[in-house]
Amino acid sequence: SAIYTHWLLDTLPRLLLLAEAGLGLEAFDTFLFATIATPFHRFTLEALGIPLEKVRTRQLLGPYFRAEAFTHVSAPRQSFVAAPGIYAMVYDFLAGPAPTEKPSRRIYITRRGAGTRRILNEDEVEAVLLARGFETVAFEALNLRQTAEAMAGASHIVAPHGAGLANLVFAPPGTKVLELFNAHLSPEYWRICGQRGLEYHAMEAFGPDRRPLDPARWDAMDF
């Protein structure tokens, strides 16, 4: 749960499912997580009404715990595919009602502040996109609700592969998505697009050495 994608699409749904099952979150003495080190963790807990004094983390206390009784919720996703309704549940919790206006924002999700998979000629990429009506968004500067609202109004989304694309669960059906790949190939966001009715496209980007991906790896991906 330290990674944004897994927190948003694997951990948060478990908490929402507890509440949906009639197990009020206020009834639990303790909530155990891997970590709650970043603002998106704390924003979620506050929105759920979980006080920090009830939270324990494996990061601080280690891997072993003793409890008189515990409740565990099964993983809501398997192989990057969620059970029906999971993404809608996350959408409803963070984004609220769908916008009444036709989605029109063209969003480029930057990874300028990330440690890996940054676009080295991003200034040039942004100039091309700006000329086509795109705005650059750094989601780490927004809280989860602001992020959800931005994506809910998007008609076009361009982004390098990364956790920012987990927010595709907030995009309206029909939104056009272009995911940029190089070294790290994953079908995760293609599958989200399929489940959410988004129009998905992938583009291979060269690495710093101007070399493309191994063709065998690219051809092996089912999308």
Short mmCIF file of C-alpha atoms in Angstrom, two decimals:
data_model
loop_
_atom_site.label_atom_id
_atom_site.label_comp_id
_atom_site.label_asym_id
_atom_site.label_seq_id
_atom_site.Cartn_x
_atom_site.Cartn_y
_atom_site.Cartn_z
CA SER A 1 0.00 0.00 0.00
CA ALA A 2 2.98 2.33 -0.16
CA ILE A 3 2.37 2.66 -3.92
CA TYR A 4 -0.43 5.01 -4.93
CA THR A 5 -2.01 2.62 -7.47
CA HIS A 6 -2.33 -0.18 -4.93
CA TRP A 7 -3.59 2.13 -2.20
CA LEU A 8 -6.30 3.58 -4.47
CA LEU A 9 -7.40 0.37 -6.19
CA ASP A 10 -6.57 -2.39 -3.70
CA THR A 11 -6.62 -0.92 -0.18
CA LEU A 12 -9.31 1.77 -0.35
CA PRO A 13 -11.86 -0.64 -1.89
CA ARG A 14 -11.32 -3.03 1.01
CA LEU A 15 -12.27 -0.33 3.48
CA LEU A 16 -15.27 0.69 1.40
CA LEU A 17 -16.38 -2.94 1.16
CA LEU A 18 -16.24 -3.24 4.95
CA ALA A 19 -18.62 -0.32 5.28
CA GLU A 20 -20.88 -1.66 2.51
CA ALA A 21 -21.08 -5.01 4.32
CA GLY A 22 -22.44 -3.24 7.38
CA LEU A 23 -19.22 -3.47 9.40
CA GLY A 24 -18.93 0.13 10.51
CA LEU A 25 -15.36 1.36 10.49
CA GLU A 26 -15.91 2.98 13.87
CA ALA A 27 -16.34 -0.49 15.40
CA PHE A 28 -12.68 -1.46 14.88
CA ASP A 29 -10.04 -0.78 17.53
CA THR A 30 -7.10 -0.92 15.11
CA PHE A 31 -6.38 -0.66 11.40
CA LEU A 32 -3.19 -2.29 10.13
CA PHE A 33 -1.48 -0.96 6.99
CA ALA A 34 1.93 -1.34 5.40
CA THR A 35 2.55 2.41 5.75
CA ILE A 36 0.74 5.74 5.90
CA ALA A 37 3.73 7.90 5.04
CA THR A 38 2.30 10.15 2.32
CA PRO A 39 -0.49 12.75 1.99
CA PHE A 40 -2.75 10.46 -0.07
CA HIS A 41 -2.75 7.93 2.77
CA ARG A 42 -3.72 10.50 5.36
CA PHE A 43 -6.30 12.20 3.12
CA THR A 44 -8.06 8.86 2.61
CA LEU A 45 -8.09 7.99 6.31
CA GLU A 46 -9.50 11.40 7.20
CA ALA A 47 -12.20 11.11 4.52
CA LEU A 48 -13.15 7.68 5.91
CA GLY A 49 -13.24 8.98 9.47
CA ILE A 50 -10.40 6.70 10.65
CA PRO A 51 -8.41 8.51 13.39
CA LEU A 52 -4.63 8.14 13.21
CA GLU A 53 -4.51 6.88 16.80
CA LYS A 54 -6.26 3.72 15.59
CA VAL A 55 -3.66 3.07 12.86
CA ARG A 56 -0.70 0.68 13.15
CA THR A 57 1.85 0.15 10.37
CA ARG A 58 4.16 -2.68 9.46
CA GLN A 59 6.71 -0.03 8.48
CA LEU A 60 7.13 1.06 12.10
CA LEU A 61 6.21 -2.04 14.10
CA GLY A 62 7.51 -4.91 11.98
CA PRO A 63 5.72 -7.86 10.35
CA TYR A 64 4.28 -9.67 13.40
CA PHE A 65 1.16 -8.76 15.39
CA ARG A 66 -1.12 -10.37 17.95
CA ALA A 67 -4.87 -9.76 18.01
CA GLU A 68 -7.85 -11.25 19.82
CA ALA A 69 -9.81 -11.13 16.56
CA PHE A 70 -9.29 -9.66 13.13
CA THR A 71 -11.18 -8.99 9.92
CA HIS A 72 -9.54 -9.38 6.52
CA VAL A 73 -11.06 -8.38 3.18
CA SER A 74 -10.10 -10.39 0.12
CA ALA A 75 -8.20 -8.60 -2.64
CA PRO A 76 -10.68 -6.75 -4.88
CA ARG A 77 -8.40 -7.10 -7.94
CA GLN A 78 -6.74 -10.12 -9.50
CA SER A 79 -4.26 -9.69 -12.38
CA PHE A 80 -5.23 -5.99 -12.56
CA VAL A 81 -8.91 -6.80 -13.08
CA ALA A 82 -11.43 -5.62 -10.48
CA ALA A 83 -14.72 -7.16 -9.52
CA PRO A 84 -17.73 -5.38 -11.04
CA GLY A 85 -18.54 -2.21 -9.19
CA ILE A 86 -15.17 -1.75 -7.45
CA TYR A 87 -14.03 1.18 -9.56
CA ALA A 88 -17.50 2.73 -9.39
CA MET A 89 -17.30 2.50 -5.60
CA VAL A 90 -13.97 4.37 -5.57
CA TYR A 91 -15.37 6.93 -8.03
CA ASP A 92 -18.46 7.58 -5.94
CA PHE A 93 -16.43 8.00 -2.76
CA LEU A 94 -13.91 10.49 -4.16
CA ALA A 95 -15.43 12.09 -7.26
CA GLY A 96 -19.10 12.25 -6.32
CA PRO A 97 -21.81 12.71 -8.97
CA ALA A 98 -20.70 12.63 -12.60
CA PRO A 99 -20.25 16.10 -14.17
CA THR A 100 -23.29 17.40 -16.01
CA GLU A 101 -21.17 19.15 -18.66
CA LYS A 102 -19.52 17.27 -21.51
CA PRO A 103 -15.90 16.36 -20.57
CA SER A 104 -13.53 18.72 -22.35
CA ARG A 105 -10.22 18.89 -20.45
CA ARG A 106 -7.12 17.62 -22.26
CA ILE A 107 -4.69 16.46 -19.59
CA TYR A 108 -1.03 15.54 -19.75
CA ILE A 109 0.10 13.78 -16.55
CA THR A 110 3.72 14.65 -15.84
CA ARG A 111 6.22 12.45 -13.99
CA ARG A 112 8.71 15.32 -13.68
CA GLY A 113 8.89 14.82 -9.91
CA ALA A 114 9.16 11.02 -10.01
CA GLY A 115 12.31 9.00 -9.44
CA THR A 116 11.91 6.79 -12.52
CA ARG A 117 10.36 6.76 -16.01
CA ARG A 118 10.65 10.51 -16.54
CA ILE A 119 10.41 11.89 -20.08
CA LEU A 120 13.81 13.44 -20.79
CA ASN A 121 12.61 15.81 -23.52
CA GLU A 122 9.43 16.69 -21.65
CA ASP A 123 9.63 20.39 -22.54
CA GLU A 124 9.35 19.46 -26.21
CA VAL A 125 6.51 17.02 -25.54
CA GLU A 126 4.62 19.62 -23.52
CA ALA A 127 5.01 22.19 -26.30
CA VAL A 128 3.45 19.78 -28.82
CA LEU A 129 0.58 19.00 -26.45
CA LEU A 130 0.05 22.64 -25.43
CA ALA A 131 -0.48 23.54 -29.07
CA ARG A 132 -3.28 20.96 -29.10
CA GLY A 133 -5.07 22.30 -26.04
CA PHE A 134 -3.50 20.13 -23.33
CA GLU A 135 -2.67 21.25 -19.80
CA THR A 136 0.07 19.69 -17.69
CA VAL A 137 -1.06 18.27 -14.35
CA ALA A 138 1.15 17.06 -11.47
CA PHE A 139 -1.19 15.01 -9.33
CA GLU A 140 1.17 15.02 -6.36
CA ALA A 141 0.25 18.70 -5.97
CA LEU A 142 -3.46 17.83 -5.63
CA ASN A 143 -5.40 15.91 -3.03
CA LEU A 144 -7.37 12.82 -4.01
CA ARG A 145 -10.67 14.63 -4.40
CA GLN A 146 -9.15 17.32 -6.62
CA THR A 147 -7.46 14.62 -8.69
CA ALA A 148 -10.74 12.73 -9.12
CA GLU A 149 -12.55 15.90 -10.20
CA ALA A 150 -9.85 16.74 -12.76
CA MET A 151 -10.01 13.30 -14.35
CA ALA A 152 -13.81 13.24 -14.29
CA GLY A 153 -13.76 16.24 -16.63
CA ALA A 154 -11.19 14.84 -19.06
CA SER A 155 -11.84 14.09 -22.72
CA HIS A 156 -8.18 13.25 -23.54
CA ILE A 157 -5.37 11.95 -21.31
CA VAL A 158 -1.69 11.49 -22.24
CA ALA A 159 0.81 10.10 -19.73
CA PRO A 160 3.93 8.00 -19.37
CA HIS A 161 3.31 4.68 -17.64
CA GLY A 162 3.03 5.30 -13.92
CA ALA A 163 0.81 5.59 -10.89
CA GLY A 164 -0.89 8.75 -12.17
CA LEU A 165 -2.81 6.54 -14.60
CA ALA A 166 -4.49 4.77 -11.69
CA ASN A 167 -6.75 7.82 -11.75
CA LEU A 168 -8.25 6.54 -15.00
CA VAL A 169 -10.95 5.07 -12.77
CA PHE A 170 -12.32 8.63 -12.52
CA ALA A 171 -12.34 9.34 -16.26
CA PRO A 172 -15.73 9.25 -18.04
CA PRO A 173 -16.53 6.59 -20.65
CA GLY A 174 -15.23 7.52 -24.08
CA THR A 175 -12.18 9.43 -22.84
CA LYS A 176 -9.20 8.94 -25.17
CA VAL A 177 -6.07 7.67 -23.40
CA LEU A 178 -2.50 7.54 -24.74
CA GLU A 179 0.01 5.68 -22.54
CA LEU A 180 3.73 6.13 -23.27
CA PHE A 181 5.96 3.10 -22.66
CA ASN A 182 9.62 2.28 -22.62
CA ALA A 183 11.34 -0.08 -20.21
CA HIS A 184 8.39 -1.05 -18.01
CA LEU A 185 5.56 -2.84 -19.78
CA SER A 186 2.31 -3.54 -17.97
CA PRO A 187 -1.26 -4.19 -19.15
CA GLU A 188 -2.75 -2.68 -15.96
CA TYR A 189 -4.10 0.57 -17.35
CA TRP A 190 -5.20 -0.98 -20.63
CA ARG A 191 -7.38 -3.32 -18.56
CA ILE A 192 -8.80 -0.45 -16.51
CA CYS A 193 -9.69 1.32 -19.76
CA GLY A 194 -11.46 -1.80 -20.98
CA GLN A 195 -13.51 -2.06 -17.80
CA ARG A 196 -14.33 1.66 -17.68
CA GLY A 197 -15.18 2.12 -21.36
CA LEU A 198 -12.20 4.33 -22.23
CA GLU A 199 -10.51 4.46 -25.66
CA TYR A 200 -6.95 3.18 -25.11
CA HIS A 201 -3.82 3.69 -27.22
CA ALA A 202 -0.18 2.79 -26.48
CA MET A 203 2.99 4.41 -27.82
CA GLU A 204 6.53 3.08 -27.56
CA ALA A 205 9.05 5.76 -26.58
CA PHE A 206 12.80 5.39 -27.07
CA GLY A 207 15.15 5.25 -24.10
CA PRO A 208 18.10 7.64 -23.58
CA ASP A 209 20.23 5.41 -25.83
CA ARG A 210 17.64 5.79 -28.63
CA ARG A 211 17.06 2.06 -28.58
CA PRO A 212 13.52 0.66 -28.77
CA LEU A 213 12.14 -2.10 -26.62
CA ASP A 214 13.01 -5.69 -27.35
CA PRO A 215 10.49 -6.53 -30.13
CA ALA A 216 9.79 -9.92 -28.56
CA ARG A 217 8.72 -8.28 -25.28
CA TRP A 218 6.52 -5.79 -27.07
CA ASP A 219 4.87 -8.46 -29.22
CA ALA A 220 4.24 -10.63 -26.17
CA MET A 221 1.97 -8.03 -24.55
CA ASP A 222 -1.66 -8.91 -25.21
CA PHE A 223 -2.61 -5.29 -25.91
#
